Short mmCIF file of C-alpha atoms in Angstrom, two decimals:
data_model
loop_
_atom_site.label_atom_id
_atom_site.label_comp_id
_atom_site.label_asym_id
_atom_site.label_seq_id
_atom_site.Cartn_x
_atom_site.Cartn_y
_atom_site.Cartn_z
CA ASP A 1 120.30 134.58 127.04
CA VAL A 2 123.66 135.95 127.92
CA LYS A 3 123.02 136.96 131.57
CA VAL A 4 125.17 138.66 133.62
CA THR A 5 124.05 140.11 136.96
CA GLN A 6 125.56 142.70 139.62
CA SER A 7 125.52 142.06 143.42
CA SER A 8 123.41 145.63 144.34
CA ARG A 9 121.95 148.22 142.08
CA TYR A 10 122.73 151.09 144.60
CA LEU A 11 124.96 151.54 147.24
CA VAL A 12 126.19 154.07 149.79
CA LYS A 13 129.33 153.61 151.58
CA ARG A 14 131.16 156.19 153.61
CA THR A 15 134.73 157.50 152.62
CA GLY A 16 137.71 155.17 153.91
CA GLU A 17 135.20 152.04 153.79
CA LYS A 18 136.42 149.19 151.49
CA VAL A 19 133.68 147.87 149.25
CA PHE A 20 133.15 145.10 147.12
CA LEU A 21 131.30 145.21 144.01
CA GLU A 22 130.47 141.64 142.31
CA CYS A 23 129.86 140.41 139.14
CA VAL A 24 128.53 136.75 138.09
CA GLN A 25 127.81 135.53 134.21
CA ASP A 26 126.04 132.29 133.60
CA MET A 27 127.57 131.79 130.09
CA ASP A 28 130.71 130.08 130.72
CA HIS A 29 132.57 133.32 128.87
CA GLU A 30 136.37 133.37 129.85
CA ASN A 31 136.29 137.77 129.28
CA MET A 32 135.13 139.84 132.11
CA PHE A 33 135.47 143.41 132.26
CA TRP A 34 134.99 146.06 134.92
CA TYR A 35 133.87 149.91 133.55
CA ARG A 36 132.82 153.10 135.06
CA GLN A 37 130.81 155.17 133.95
CA ASP A 38 130.29 159.27 133.85
CA PRO A 39 128.52 161.55 132.21
CA GLY A 40 130.63 163.37 129.40
CA LEU A 41 133.39 160.90 130.19
CA GLY A 42 131.42 157.78 128.71
CA LEU A 43 132.63 154.29 129.77
CA ARG A 44 136.02 153.67 131.02
CA LEU A 45 137.70 150.54 131.74
CA ILE A 46 139.02 149.89 135.09
CA TYR A 47 140.22 146.31 135.12
CA PHE A 48 139.32 143.21 132.86
CA SER A 49 140.26 138.95 132.96
CA TYR A 50 140.40 136.64 130.49
CA ASP A 51 141.08 133.97 132.55
CA VAL A 52 140.72 132.95 136.36
CA LYS A 53 142.99 134.31 138.67
CA MET A 54 144.65 136.24 135.43
CA LYS A 55 143.56 140.21 135.61
CA GLU A 56 145.31 143.36 133.69
CA LYS A 57 144.78 146.83 134.33
CA GLY A 58 142.76 149.16 131.97
CA ASP A 59 142.62 152.93 131.70
CA ILE A 60 141.93 153.91 134.98
CA PRO A 61 143.00 151.00 137.39
CA GLU A 62 144.25 153.30 140.11
CA GLY A 63 142.10 152.97 143.27
CA TYR A 64 140.77 149.79 142.33
CA SER A 65 141.66 145.90 142.32
CA VAL A 66 139.76 142.71 141.16
CA SER A 67 139.63 139.23 142.04
CA ARG A 68 138.45 136.56 139.89
CA GLU A 69 138.88 133.02 141.81
CA LYS A 70 136.21 131.05 139.65
CA LYS A 71 135.69 131.77 136.18
CA GLU A 72 131.66 133.29 136.53
CA ARG A 73 132.45 135.65 139.12
CA PHE A 74 134.62 139.05 139.13
CA SER A 75 134.60 141.20 141.81
CA LEU A 76 135.92 145.01 142.14
CA ILE A 77 137.24 146.00 145.30
CA LEU A 78 137.71 149.65 146.37
CA GLU A 79 140.10 149.44 148.98
CA SER A 80 139.55 152.79 150.41
CA ALA A 81 136.53 154.58 149.00
CA SER A 82 136.74 158.51 147.94
CA THR A 83 133.88 160.78 146.78
CA ASN A 84 135.61 160.82 143.48
CA GLN A 85 134.78 156.92 143.18
CA THR A 86 130.76 158.16 143.03
CA SER A 87 130.01 156.41 139.54
CA MET A 88 127.84 154.05 137.80
CA TYR A 89 130.00 150.64 137.89
CA LEU A 90 129.13 148.29 134.84
CA CYS A 91 130.55 144.69 134.25
CA ALA A 92 130.46 142.61 131.15
CA SER A 93 131.57 139.57 129.60
CA THR A 94 132.34 138.13 126.42
CA PRO A 95 133.21 134.56 125.20
CA GLY A 96 136.02 135.99 123.47
CA LYS A 97 136.53 138.39 120.50
CA GLU A 98 132.81 139.02 120.31
CA THR A 99 130.52 141.57 121.39
CA GLN A 100 130.68 142.32 125.32
CA TYR A 101 126.95 141.81 127.06
CA PHE A 102 126.64 143.99 130.22
CA GLY A 103 125.20 143.96 133.38
CA PRO A 104 122.38 146.38 135.19
CA GLY A 105 125.10 148.25 136.71
CA THR A 106 125.41 149.52 140.34
CA ARG A 107 125.09 153.31 141.16
CA LEU A 108 127.85 153.55 143.96
CA LEU A 109 127.44 156.85 145.81
CA VAL A 110 130.37 158.04 148.37
CA LEU A 111 129.70 160.18 151.25
CA GLU B 1 145.63 156.32 119.25
CA ASP B 2 142.20 155.09 118.80
CA GLN B 3 139.60 157.19 119.22
CA VAL B 4 135.58 157.27 118.79
CA THR B 5 133.42 160.27 118.28
CA GLN B 6 129.92 160.43 118.20
CA SER B 7 127.74 163.53 117.05
CA PRO B 8 125.37 164.73 117.88
CA GLU B 9 125.63 164.71 121.60
CA ALA B 10 121.88 165.05 122.17
CA LEU B 11 119.11 164.88 119.53
CA ARG B 12 115.14 165.48 119.79
CA LEU B 13 112.99 164.41 117.36
CA GLN B 14 109.25 164.04 116.67
CA GLU B 15 107.83 160.70 116.57
CA GLY B 16 107.85 159.69 112.70
CA GLU B 17 110.76 162.18 112.29
CA SER B 18 113.80 159.77 110.62
CA SER B 19 117.48 160.85 111.34
CA SER B 20 120.83 159.16 111.97
CA LEU B 21 123.28 159.07 114.46
CA ASN B 22 127.27 159.45 113.66
CA CYS B 23 130.00 157.42 114.90
CA SER B 24 133.22 158.72 113.39
CA TYR B 25 136.53 156.40 114.67
CA THR B 26 140.12 156.24 114.05
CA VAL B 27 141.90 153.19 114.58
CA SER B 28 144.65 150.84 112.73
CA GLY B 29 142.84 148.44 111.34
CA LEU B 30 138.98 147.87 112.47
CA ARG B 31 138.14 144.29 113.77
CA GLY B 32 134.58 145.22 114.55
CA LEU B 33 132.42 148.17 115.37
CA PHE B 34 129.69 147.67 118.02
CA TRP B 35 126.22 149.63 118.80
CA TYR B 36 124.37 149.44 122.07
CA ARG B 37 121.10 151.16 123.62
CA GLN B 38 121.45 152.29 127.12
CA ASP B 39 118.25 153.06 128.75
CA PRO B 40 118.52 155.81 131.93
CA GLY B 41 119.93 153.39 134.96
CA LYS B 42 120.53 150.54 132.89
CA GLY B 43 123.39 148.76 131.20
CA PRO B 44 124.24 148.59 127.92
CA GLU B 45 122.12 146.58 125.51
CA PHE B 46 123.89 145.16 122.58
CA LEU B 47 122.26 146.13 119.10
CA PHE B 48 124.58 145.06 116.26
CA THR B 49 128.20 144.30 115.33
CA LEU B 50 129.40 145.49 111.97
CA TYR B 51 133.35 144.33 110.60
CA SER B 52 133.98 145.97 107.15
CA ALA B 53 132.96 149.07 104.93
CA GLY B 54 129.70 148.22 103.10
CA GLU B 55 128.30 146.20 106.06
CA GLU B 56 124.77 146.79 106.99
CA LYS B 57 122.46 145.70 109.56
CA GLU B 58 118.82 146.07 110.54
CA LYS B 59 116.61 145.38 113.48
CA GLU B 60 113.30 146.50 113.62
CA ARG B 61 113.39 150.57 113.03
CA LEU B 62 117.16 150.92 113.36
CA LYS B 63 119.69 150.09 110.66
CA ALA B 64 123.60 150.50 111.07
CA THR B 65 125.95 151.22 108.14
CA LEU B 66 129.62 151.26 108.35
CA THR B 67 132.14 153.12 106.14
CA LYS B 68 135.78 153.40 106.51
CA LYS B 69 135.66 156.02 108.57
CA GLU B 70 132.63 156.02 110.24
CA SER B 71 129.31 154.27 111.26
CA PHE B 72 125.71 156.04 110.98
CA LEU B 73 122.65 154.30 113.04
CA HIS B 74 119.75 155.03 111.05
CA ILE B 75 116.35 155.55 112.77
CA THR B 76 113.76 155.39 110.55
CA ALA B 77 109.82 156.37 111.54
CA PRO B 78 111.32 156.71 115.42
CA LYS B 79 108.55 156.30 118.47
CA PRO B 80 108.99 156.92 121.91
CA GLU B 81 110.14 153.78 123.00
CA ASP B 82 113.22 154.50 121.13
CA SER B 83 114.56 157.36 123.43
CA ALA B 84 117.89 156.08 124.77
CA THR B 85 121.24 156.63 125.06
CA TYR B 86 123.00 155.12 121.64
CA LEU B 87 126.46 154.32 122.43
CA CYS B 88 128.87 153.54 119.95
CA ALA B 89 132.81 150.92 120.33
CA VAL B 90 135.14 149.74 118.44
CA ARG B 91 137.54 147.31 119.02
CA GLU B 92 141.00 148.43 120.27
CA ASN B 93 143.86 147.16 118.19
CA TYR B 94 145.17 145.01 121.25
CA GLY B 95 147.16 142.15 120.54
CA GLY B 96 145.77 139.98 123.26
CA ALA B 97 143.12 137.06 122.91
CA THR B 98 140.10 138.88 124.58
CA ASN B 99 137.89 142.36 123.50
CA LYS B 100 138.88 145.30 124.67
CA LEU B 101 136.25 147.92 123.45
CA ILE B 102 136.84 152.31 123.09
CA PHE B 103 133.62 153.50 123.53
CA GLY B 104 132.20 156.97 122.36
CA THR B 105 130.40 159.07 125.24
CA GLY B 106 127.04 158.49 122.96
CA THR B 107 124.12 160.13 121.61
CA LEU B 108 120.84 160.75 123.88
CA LEU B 109 117.83 160.44 121.86
CA ALA B 110 114.89 161.44 123.07
CA VAL B 111 111.59 160.91 120.59
CA GLN B 112 108.39 163.03 121.03
CA PRO B 113 104.88 161.76 120.57
#
């Protein structure tokens, strides 16, 4: 079974803090994705990566950056957290052009 | 612009009352339509992938079908444990090697005993 894990299920941060969300997959997948999910807006793609050290912007990259130093790990960074970044963050991976497999999500609250 | 619309937004059924969820899409050249189930506070769980009109897939009480413009997720004799949000996504017409998906906003299904 594909396993995608995320470092935290719940996080509470202060405005202005730098926040790191980590995602690890154990299936040697080339592609990894970060989404945020908000009520009424669905899943929106923040960034994705198709190879180590490679990244591409998704639909809403502003205020975020990513890092992929190893194939199995994809990190999402909030450089200076703001209240409008309060959301559910979901990581996914896929071996190529097949379905994406999701992690359990991180619910982030920025105060 | 590629787009996915799901209806209804919410659906309440009695246990055993069959129904269907709709996912309509506009995409230039479908390269895959995906159904996911999402329980509250959890990540989406993959259910089905459909690639061509006329294709059908089944899993327990769920059956997904595909036409050229929409997909249906049929739920036969649902049970309370089928309560969840059901998400539909299509693979974006993106020239890269990866698999970018466009998601609908989901249908929240509640099955009452």
